[in-house]
Short mmCIF file of C-alpha atoms and ligand atoms in Angstrom, two decimals:
data_model
loop_
_atom_site.label_atom_id
_atom_site.label_comp_id
_atom_site.label_asym_id
_atom_site.label_seq_id
_atom_site.Cartn_x
_atom_site.Cartn_y
_atom_site.Cartn_z
CA MET A 20 11.84 -29.55 14.93
CA TYR A 21 10.42 -26.11 14.36
CA SER A 22 13.35 -24.13 15.74
CA LYS A 23 15.16 -23.65 12.41
CA MET A 24 12.05 -22.38 10.64
CA LYS A 25 11.12 -20.24 13.65
CA GLU A 26 14.43 -18.36 13.38
CA PHE A 27 14.03 -18.00 9.61
CA LEU A 28 10.49 -16.58 9.87
CA LYS A 29 11.33 -14.25 12.73
CA SER A 30 14.07 -12.70 10.71
CA GLU A 31 11.95 -12.48 7.56
CA LEU A 32 9.10 -10.84 9.57
CA ASP A 33 11.57 -8.33 11.09
CA THR A 34 12.66 -7.42 7.61
CA LEU A 35 9.13 -6.80 6.60
CA LEU A 36 8.71 -4.58 9.69
CA GLU A 37 11.91 -2.66 8.79
CA GLN A 38 10.84 -2.23 5.24
CA LYS A 39 7.41 -1.08 6.41
CA LEU A 40 5.83 -3.83 4.36
CA TYR A 41 4.36 -5.71 7.36
CA LYS A 42 0.57 -5.82 7.05
CA HIS A 43 -0.98 -4.52 10.20
CA GLU A 44 -4.78 -4.97 10.50
CA ARG A 45 -7.06 -2.41 11.85
CA ILE A 46 -9.77 -3.99 14.07
CA ILE A 47 -13.37 -3.02 13.41
CA GLU A 48 -15.80 -3.34 16.28
CA SER A 49 -19.05 -2.82 14.34
CA PRO A 50 -20.87 -4.18 11.31
CA GLN A 51 -19.52 -3.12 7.86
CA ALA A 52 -21.23 0.13 6.88
CA ALA A 53 -20.60 3.80 5.95
CA GLU A 54 -20.03 4.46 9.60
CA ILE A 55 -17.93 1.93 11.54
CA THR A 56 -16.23 1.72 14.95
CA VAL A 57 -12.43 1.42 14.99
CA ASN A 58 -10.67 1.57 18.36
CA GLY A 59 -13.82 2.73 20.07
CA LYS A 60 -14.11 5.67 17.64
CA ASN A 61 -16.85 6.18 15.03
CA VAL A 62 -15.23 6.85 11.63
CA LEU A 63 -16.56 7.05 8.07
CA ASN A 64 -15.39 4.06 5.99
CA PHE A 65 -13.99 4.98 2.57
CA CYS A 66 -12.05 1.86 1.84
CA ALA A 67 -14.50 -1.08 1.67
CA ASN A 68 -15.65 -3.01 -1.40
CA ASN A 69 -19.20 -2.37 -0.03
CA TYR A 70 -19.99 -0.58 -3.26
CA LEU A 71 -23.79 -0.87 -3.00
CA GLY A 72 -23.98 -0.59 0.82
CA LEU A 73 -25.54 -4.07 1.00
CA SER A 74 -23.00 -5.56 3.53
CA SER A 75 -25.30 -4.76 6.43
CA HIS A 76 -28.59 -4.12 4.51
CA PRO A 77 -31.63 -5.05 6.71
CA GLU A 78 -33.30 -7.03 3.83
CA LEU A 79 -30.13 -9.13 3.33
CA ILE A 80 -29.72 -9.74 7.03
CA LYS A 81 -33.42 -10.82 7.22
CA ALA A 82 -33.04 -13.14 4.22
CA ALA A 83 -29.93 -14.69 5.76
CA HIS A 84 -31.82 -15.31 9.07
CA GLU A 85 -34.86 -16.76 7.28
CA MET A 86 -32.57 -19.11 5.27
CA ILE A 87 -30.90 -20.35 8.43
CA ASP A 88 -34.29 -21.12 9.90
CA GLU A 89 -35.53 -22.78 6.66
CA ARG A 90 -32.41 -24.61 5.39
CA GLY A 91 -30.02 -24.77 8.36
CA PHE A 92 -26.54 -23.45 9.09
CA GLY A 93 -24.46 -25.67 6.92
CA LEU A 94 -24.57 -28.71 4.65
CA SER A 95 -21.37 -30.55 5.59
CA SER A 96 -20.97 -31.77 2.04
CA VAL A 97 -19.65 -30.92 -1.33
CA ARG A 98 -22.30 -30.15 -3.92
CA PHE A 99 -22.34 -33.49 -5.76
CA ILE A 100 -22.71 -35.68 -2.69
CA CYS A 101 -25.41 -33.95 -0.61
CA GLY A 102 -24.54 -30.29 -0.70
CA THR A 103 -27.04 -29.06 -3.38
CA GLN A 104 -30.27 -27.46 -2.07
CA ASP A 105 -33.05 -26.00 -4.18
CA ILE A 106 -31.69 -22.54 -3.18
CA HIS A 107 -28.30 -23.20 -4.71
CA LYS A 108 -29.93 -23.99 -7.99
CA THR A 109 -32.09 -20.86 -7.67
CA LEU A 110 -29.04 -18.68 -7.04
CA GLU A 111 -27.18 -20.19 -10.00
CA LYS A 112 -30.10 -19.47 -12.31
CA LYS A 113 -30.52 -15.89 -10.98
CA VAL A 114 -26.79 -15.06 -11.27
CA ALA A 115 -26.71 -16.44 -14.85
CA ASP A 116 -29.86 -14.32 -15.79
CA PHE A 117 -28.33 -11.24 -14.11
CA LEU A 118 -25.10 -11.52 -16.04
CA GLY A 119 -26.82 -12.55 -19.28
CA LEU A 120 -25.22 -15.90 -19.65
CA GLU A 121 -26.64 -19.40 -19.95
CA ASP A 122 -25.79 -20.91 -16.62
CA SER A 123 -23.47 -20.44 -13.57
CA ILE A 124 -21.78 -22.51 -10.93
CA LEU A 125 -21.13 -21.44 -7.36
CA PHE A 126 -17.82 -21.40 -5.46
CA CYS A 127 -16.92 -20.44 -1.94
CA SER A 128 -15.00 -17.45 -3.33
CA ALA A 129 -14.06 -15.80 -6.58
CA PHE A 130 -10.53 -16.82 -5.80
CA ASP A 131 -11.73 -20.40 -6.03
CA ALA A 132 -13.66 -19.69 -9.22
CA ASN A 133 -10.57 -18.34 -10.90
CA GLY A 134 -8.54 -21.20 -9.48
CA ALA A 135 -11.03 -23.55 -11.03
CA VAL A 136 -11.84 -22.16 -14.43
CA PHE A 137 -8.73 -22.69 -16.50
CA GLU A 138 -7.39 -26.11 -15.72
CA PRO A 139 -10.39 -28.25 -16.94
CA LEU A 140 -10.69 -26.27 -20.17
CA PHE A 141 -7.12 -25.49 -21.32
CA GLY A 142 -4.29 -27.99 -21.69
CA SER A 143 -0.78 -27.90 -23.18
CA GLU A 144 -2.08 -27.50 -26.77
CA ASP A 145 -3.99 -24.30 -25.82
CA ALA A 146 -3.13 -20.66 -25.18
CA ILE A 147 -4.12 -18.36 -22.37
CA ILE A 148 -3.47 -14.71 -23.04
CA THR A 149 -3.57 -12.64 -19.87
CA ASP A 150 -3.27 -8.97 -18.91
CA ALA A 151 -0.17 -8.16 -16.91
CA LEU A 152 -2.06 -6.64 -14.14
CA ASN A 153 -4.71 -9.36 -13.69
CA HIS A 154 -5.74 -10.33 -10.17
CA ALA A 155 -3.59 -12.81 -8.17
CA SER A 156 -6.31 -15.45 -8.37
CA ILE A 157 -6.35 -15.35 -12.22
CA ILE A 158 -2.56 -15.66 -12.23
CA ASP A 159 -2.76 -18.63 -9.86
CA GLY A 160 -5.60 -20.22 -11.80
CA ILE A 161 -3.56 -20.07 -15.04
CA ARG A 162 -0.55 -21.60 -13.27
CA LEU A 163 -2.73 -24.57 -12.40
CA SER A 164 -3.41 -25.32 -16.02
CA LYS A 165 -0.88 -26.75 -18.45
CA ALA A 166 -1.77 -24.24 -21.05
CA GLN A 167 0.82 -22.03 -22.85
CA ARG A 168 0.74 -18.53 -21.53
CA TRP A 169 1.18 -15.12 -23.01
CA VAL A 170 1.18 -11.97 -20.89
CA TYR A 171 0.22 -8.72 -22.56
CA LYS A 172 1.25 -5.27 -21.36
CA HIS A 173 -1.62 -3.89 -19.28
CA ALA A 174 -4.52 -2.75 -21.47
CA ASP A 175 -2.30 -2.68 -24.60
CA MET A 176 -4.27 -3.98 -27.58
CA ARG A 177 -1.66 -3.46 -30.24
CA ASN A 178 0.38 -5.75 -32.46
CA ILE A 179 3.63 -4.50 -30.98
CA GLU A 180 6.66 -5.71 -29.00
CA GLU A 181 8.69 -3.11 -27.19
CA GLU A 182 11.22 -2.79 -24.35
CA ASP A 183 10.01 -1.67 -21.01
CA PRO A 184 12.33 1.27 -20.19
CA ALA A 185 12.11 0.50 -16.40
CA THR A 186 12.99 -3.22 -16.56
CA GLY A 187 14.50 -3.88 -19.94
CA LYS A 188 12.00 -6.71 -20.41
CA MET A 189 10.22 -7.10 -23.76
CA LEU A 190 6.57 -6.33 -23.55
CA LYS A 191 3.88 -7.43 -26.08
CA GLY A 192 0.41 -6.10 -26.90
CA LEU A 193 -2.65 -8.33 -27.06
CA GLU A 194 -2.80 -8.62 -30.79
CA LYS A 195 0.84 -9.64 -30.93
CA CYS A 196 0.28 -12.40 -28.43
CA LEU A 197 -2.79 -13.61 -30.39
CA ILE A 198 -0.70 -13.71 -33.58
CA GLU A 199 1.96 -15.72 -31.86
CA ALA A 200 -0.54 -18.19 -30.39
CA ASN A 201 -2.03 -18.64 -33.91
CA GLU A 202 1.43 -19.28 -35.40
CA LYS A 203 1.75 -22.10 -32.81
CA ASN A 204 -1.47 -23.56 -34.02
CA CYS A 205 -2.91 -23.57 -30.50
CA ARG A 206 -6.22 -25.44 -30.32
CA PHE A 207 -8.16 -23.10 -28.07
CA LYS A 208 -7.24 -19.58 -27.15
CA VAL A 209 -8.75 -17.44 -24.40
CA ILE A 210 -8.07 -13.84 -23.42
CA ALA A 211 -8.36 -13.41 -19.65
CA THR A 212 -8.86 -9.95 -18.04
CA ASP A 213 -10.08 -8.25 -14.97
CA GLY A 214 -13.19 -6.19 -15.86
CA VAL A 215 -12.03 -3.43 -13.58
CA PHE A 216 -8.42 -3.20 -12.29
CA SER A 217 -8.51 -2.59 -8.59
CA MET A 218 -5.48 -0.29 -8.09
CA ASP A 219 -6.33 2.40 -10.73
CA GLY A 220 -10.03 1.65 -11.10
CA ASP A 221 -9.56 1.49 -14.89
CA ILE A 222 -11.96 -0.41 -16.97
CA ALA A 223 -10.94 -3.16 -19.48
CA ASN A 224 -11.53 -2.20 -23.08
CA LEU A 225 -13.90 -5.11 -23.72
CA LYS A 226 -15.03 -3.82 -27.06
CA ASP A 227 -11.52 -4.07 -28.56
CA ILE A 228 -10.81 -7.32 -26.67
CA CYS A 229 -14.00 -8.90 -28.11
CA ASP A 230 -13.13 -7.61 -31.58
CA LEU A 231 -9.69 -9.11 -31.40
CA ALA A 232 -11.12 -12.34 -30.03
CA ASP A 233 -13.42 -12.54 -33.07
CA LYS A 234 -10.55 -11.76 -35.44
CA TYR A 235 -8.19 -14.39 -33.96
CA ASP A 236 -10.80 -17.07 -32.96
CA ALA A 237 -10.28 -16.69 -29.21
CA LEU A 238 -12.68 -16.92 -26.20
CA VAL A 239 -13.03 -13.98 -23.76
CA MET A 240 -12.97 -14.55 -19.97
CA VAL A 241 -13.67 -11.54 -17.66
CA ASP A 242 -13.31 -11.46 -13.89
CA ASP A 243 -15.93 -8.80 -12.92
CA SER A 244 -15.42 -8.85 -9.17
CA HIS A 245 -15.07 -5.05 -9.03
CA SER A 246 -18.08 -4.41 -11.32
CA SER A 247 -20.86 -6.89 -10.91
CA GLY A 248 -23.91 -5.20 -9.51
CA PHE A 249 -23.10 -1.56 -10.49
CA MET A 250 -21.12 -1.09 -13.71
CA GLY A 251 -23.34 -0.43 -16.73
CA LYS A 252 -26.80 1.11 -16.91
CA THR A 253 -28.48 -1.76 -15.01
CA GLY A 254 -25.45 -2.85 -13.05
CA ARG A 255 -24.70 -6.07 -14.89
CA GLY A 256 -20.95 -5.40 -15.18
CA THR A 257 -18.26 -4.21 -17.54
CA HIS A 258 -19.71 -6.11 -20.42
CA GLU A 259 -22.88 -3.95 -20.11
CA TYR A 260 -20.76 -0.76 -19.62
CA ARG A 261 -18.75 -1.58 -22.72
CA ASP A 262 -21.79 -2.78 -24.68
CA VAL A 263 -20.51 -6.24 -25.38
CA MET A 264 -23.16 -8.33 -23.51
CA GLY A 265 -23.48 -11.64 -25.30
CA ARG A 266 -19.88 -11.48 -26.59
CA VAL A 267 -18.11 -12.46 -23.37
CA ASP A 268 -17.87 -16.29 -22.99
CA ILE A 269 -16.94 -16.70 -19.31
CA ILE A 270 -17.47 -14.27 -16.41
CA THR A 271 -16.19 -14.98 -12.96
CA THR A 272 -17.25 -12.75 -10.07
CA THR A 273 -17.56 -12.53 -6.34
CA PHE A 274 -20.40 -12.16 -3.90
CA GLY A 275 -17.91 -10.64 -1.48
CA LYS A 276 -17.90 -7.07 -2.82
CA ALA A 277 -21.00 -5.26 -4.25
CA LEU A 278 -23.28 -8.34 -4.13
CA GLY A 279 -23.73 -8.48 -0.37
CA GLY A 280 -20.13 -8.71 0.70
CA ALA A 281 -20.20 -11.91 2.75
CA SER A 282 -18.48 -14.55 0.61
CA GLY A 283 -18.82 -16.70 -2.44
CA GLY A 284 -18.37 -16.37 -6.10
CA CYS A 285 -19.18 -18.07 -9.35
CA ILE A 286 -18.33 -18.85 -12.91
CA ALA A 287 -20.96 -17.97 -15.47
CA GLY A 288 -20.89 -19.01 -19.12
CA HIS A 289 -22.11 -21.17 -21.89
CA GLN A 290 -24.02 -24.34 -20.84
CA GLU A 291 -21.37 -26.86 -21.81
CA ILE A 292 -18.64 -24.94 -19.99
CA ILE A 293 -20.66 -24.86 -16.78
CA ASP A 294 -21.62 -28.57 -17.16
CA TRP A 295 -17.93 -29.41 -17.67
CA MET A 296 -17.01 -27.34 -14.53
CA ARG A 297 -19.49 -29.29 -12.40
CA ASN A 298 -17.72 -32.46 -13.49
CA LYS A 299 -14.15 -31.34 -13.47
CA ALA A 300 -13.44 -28.13 -11.45
CA ARG A 301 -11.40 -29.14 -8.45
CA PRO A 302 -12.37 -26.46 -5.95
CA TYR A 303 -16.01 -27.35 -6.69
CA LEU A 304 -15.60 -31.10 -6.42
CA PHE A 305 -13.31 -31.10 -3.34
CA SER A 306 -14.60 -28.09 -1.26
CA ASN A 307 -17.72 -27.55 0.78
CA THR A 308 -20.89 -26.02 -0.61
CA LEU A 309 -21.85 -22.39 0.01
CA ALA A 310 -23.74 -21.81 3.34
CA PRO A 311 -27.49 -21.42 3.02
CA SER A 312 -27.52 -18.05 4.81
CA VAL A 313 -25.10 -16.64 2.18
CA VAL A 314 -27.09 -18.10 -0.61
CA GLY A 315 -30.37 -16.70 0.67
CA ALA A 316 -28.98 -13.21 1.14
CA THR A 317 -27.30 -13.26 -2.27
CA ILE A 318 -30.59 -14.24 -3.87
CA LYS A 319 -32.20 -11.34 -2.10
CA CYS A 320 -29.43 -9.06 -3.26
CA LEU A 321 -30.02 -9.99 -6.89
CA ASP A 322 -33.75 -9.49 -6.48
CA ILE A 323 -33.12 -5.99 -5.13
CA LEU A 324 -30.75 -5.08 -7.93
CA THR A 325 -33.07 -6.50 -10.61
CA ALA A 326 -36.08 -4.59 -9.28
CA SER A 327 -34.44 -1.19 -9.31
CA THR A 328 -31.27 0.59 -10.32
CA TYR A 329 -31.56 2.94 -7.36
CA LEU A 330 -28.40 1.70 -5.54
CA ARG A 331 -26.08 1.71 -8.61
CA ASP A 332 -27.53 5.13 -9.63
CA LYS A 333 -26.75 6.54 -6.13
CA LEU A 334 -23.27 5.05 -6.29
CA GLU A 335 -22.72 6.72 -9.63
CA GLU A 336 -23.87 10.07 -8.32
CA ASN A 337 -21.72 9.76 -5.18
CA THR A 338 -18.72 8.85 -7.26
CA LYS A 339 -19.18 11.82 -9.67
CA LYS A 340 -19.60 14.17 -6.71
CA PHE A 341 -16.46 12.91 -4.92
CA ARG A 342 -14.28 12.91 -7.99
CA LYS A 343 -15.44 16.38 -9.05
CA GLU A 344 -14.90 18.02 -5.68
CA MET A 345 -11.52 16.35 -5.08
CA THR A 346 -10.28 17.47 -8.57
CA GLU A 347 -11.54 20.99 -7.89
CA ALA A 348 -9.66 20.97 -4.60
CA GLY A 349 -6.44 20.40 -6.53
CA PHE A 350 -5.70 16.77 -5.77
CA ASP A 351 -4.05 14.56 -8.42
CA ILE A 352 -6.69 11.94 -9.26
CA ILE A 353 -6.61 9.27 -11.93
CA PRO A 354 -9.60 10.23 -14.03
CA GLY A 355 -12.35 7.71 -14.63
CA GLU A 356 -15.87 6.71 -13.66
CA HIS A 357 -15.30 3.83 -11.21
CA PRO A 358 -15.97 4.28 -7.45
CA ILE A 359 -12.32 3.35 -6.89
CA THR A 360 -10.74 6.82 -6.77
CA PRO A 361 -6.95 6.84 -6.47
CA ILE A 362 -5.43 10.04 -5.08
CA MET A 363 -1.88 10.14 -6.32
CA PHE A 364 1.13 11.22 -4.31
CA GLY A 365 3.91 10.67 -6.89
CA LYS A 366 4.48 14.31 -7.63
CA TYR A 367 5.36 15.08 -4.01
CA ASP A 368 8.71 14.52 -2.15
CA ASN A 369 8.91 11.44 -0.05
CA CYS A 370 5.58 10.27 -1.44
CA SER A 371 5.39 6.85 0.33
CA ALA A 372 5.81 8.35 3.82
CA LEU A 373 3.55 11.23 2.91
CA ALA A 374 0.69 8.94 1.76
CA VAL A 375 0.92 6.96 5.00
CA GLU A 376 1.07 10.09 7.18
CA PHE A 377 -1.95 11.46 5.15
CA ALA A 378 -3.97 8.34 5.86
CA ASN A 379 -3.19 8.45 9.58
CA LYS A 380 -4.23 12.12 9.79
CA MET A 381 -7.42 11.33 7.91
CA LEU A 382 -8.34 8.74 10.59
CA GLU A 383 -7.84 11.44 13.20
CA GLU A 384 -10.42 13.49 11.17
CA GLY A 385 -12.77 10.52 11.33
CA ILE A 386 -12.17 9.25 7.79
CA TYR A 387 -10.89 5.75 7.26
CA VAL A 388 -8.80 5.49 4.04
CA ILE A 389 -5.72 3.41 3.23
CA ALA A 390 -2.37 4.29 1.63
CA PHE A 391 -0.90 1.93 -0.97
CA SER A 392 2.87 1.91 -1.65
CA PHE A 393 5.40 -0.24 -3.39
CA PRO A 394 5.30 -3.24 -3.98
CA VAL A 395 1.44 -3.18 -4.08
CA VAL A 396 1.73 -0.37 -6.66
CA PRO A 397 4.70 0.58 -8.83
CA LYS A 398 7.40 2.86 -7.24
CA GLY A 399 6.34 6.51 -7.39
CA LYS A 400 2.70 5.57 -7.82
CA ASP A 401 1.93 5.89 -4.12
CA ARG A 402 -1.67 6.67 -3.48
CA ILE A 403 -4.60 6.81 -1.14
CA ARG A 404 -7.27 4.62 -2.72
CA VAL A 405 -10.73 5.82 -1.84
CA GLN A 406 -13.73 3.64 -2.54
CA ILE A 407 -17.09 5.34 -2.76
CA SER A 408 -20.26 3.46 -1.74
CA ALA A 409 -23.98 3.83 -2.19
CA ALA A 410 -24.05 3.68 1.63
CA HIS A 411 -22.56 7.16 1.72
CA GLU A 412 -24.88 10.04 2.03
CA PRO A 413 -23.86 13.42 0.45
CA GLU A 414 -22.97 14.66 3.97
CA HIS A 415 -20.41 11.81 4.27
CA ILE A 416 -18.76 12.77 0.99
CA ASP A 417 -18.68 16.44 2.08
CA LYS A 418 -17.06 15.50 5.34
CA ALA A 419 -14.52 13.33 3.58
CA VAL A 420 -13.55 16.07 1.04
CA LYS A 421 -13.33 18.65 3.84
CA ALA A 422 -10.90 16.37 5.69
CA PHE A 423 -8.94 15.82 2.59
CA ILE A 424 -8.60 19.57 2.03
CA LYS A 425 -7.64 20.22 5.71
CA VAL A 426 -4.99 17.51 5.76
CA GLY A 427 -3.74 18.39 2.25
CA LYS A 428 -3.16 22.00 3.42
CA GLU A 429 -1.48 20.90 6.56
CA LEU A 430 0.88 18.73 4.54
CA LYS A 431 1.38 21.53 1.99
CA MET A 432 0.06 19.44 -0.92
CA ILE A 433 -2.62 21.82 -2.03
C1 PLP B 30 -11.69 -9.42 -4.79
C2 PLP B 30 -11.32 -10.16 -6.05
C3 PLP B 30 -11.29 -11.54 -6.11
C4 PLP B 30 -11.44 -12.41 -4.99
O1 PLP B 30 -12.77 -12.44 -4.52
P1 PLP B 30 -13.16 -13.39 -3.29
O2 PLP B 30 -14.53 -13.75 -3.54
O3 PLP B 30 -12.99 -12.48 -2.12
O4 PLP B 30 -12.23 -14.53 -3.32
C5 PLP B 30 -10.96 -12.06 -7.37
N1 PLP B 30 -10.81 -11.41 -8.46
C6 PLP B 30 -10.84 -9.99 -8.43
C7 PLP B 30 -10.57 -9.21 -9.61
C8 PLP B 30 -11.07 -9.38 -7.22
O5 PLP B 30 -11.09 -8.05 -7.17
#
């Protein structure tokens, strides 16, 4: 009975190929690190979320091994039946302390945490106010709740409504959305935002968001997946960076990026919210518990980050160096402080093809970077998104900048 669907999918897949939207995966034949093996060739990796270089850190690997020996491979259970070990409670406590919140609850991914967080808290009499560029998992999580939804123009805090010249759609600022939600007498309101937006590496203006939340009696929820572990002076996240620790009500984050890079995530927040999640959150109640090895290594990760800011400091230095040298070389870079460094191609002819060609040539130079084009980013905003890591040594950054300059000259960009 598959034949009709087979034909349909084949034709759809062909269309993706023709439109160059088909996602081809490069195969890595080594652990995740600054230097990886791709197609038998050693290359420097500049596109991983391995911000702190912990993905293959010897201490995390050792902690994972030890936890397999001490607590086994898996638990074959959800948390509330027989899937909670002492180590799960330890990790929940450590994550909450690290983020500066009362308690936390573990999930198998941040995608699950975002899928879980809205539905138990917000019903049809409530309002969720969400940034237009929020991560797919926040969008899906909101869809799973029955709450009323307002989408505000990315990072726009104002009380305005204006037409988007590109689409003709009316766009609202955050304050405008809050006023409308108040006029509807919504019971609870929450502002949901990414802490850092992954395409531009821009950082949510949590100070203004928290001020507006206070003014209009709303909660604040931040997904800090691209920040936890390194943003802010001690790496606690964007709430530390923006000096609003204690003012954010709910933080979701991943252990799959800076915090070890394996998998898992959490919701952290006020005690009652976390208790409610343990009783009501569906991806928690109906999905297996986090594997002991991942729990053990993530505990070790938080211990390392709490003991010293060395790794986040090194990441900050690396990021400054790369951004400075690339700007001096004449590349068009979105300014900022995040290790996500987008090199923009919009001002050149044929920018989509150029970005792809550039990335291919960089691989020949031994540098692994990825080009992003429409529909992942808006038309004309084609880019190569570089991600800096604390695993990089200054020589690695030098080599990458050199390769960028060589290829940039070859392609007559600089
Ligand atoms: C990566 C990411 C996620 C998903 O994290 P996983 O733990 O891999 O599911 C969720 N939200 C944001 C903002 C992310 O960047």
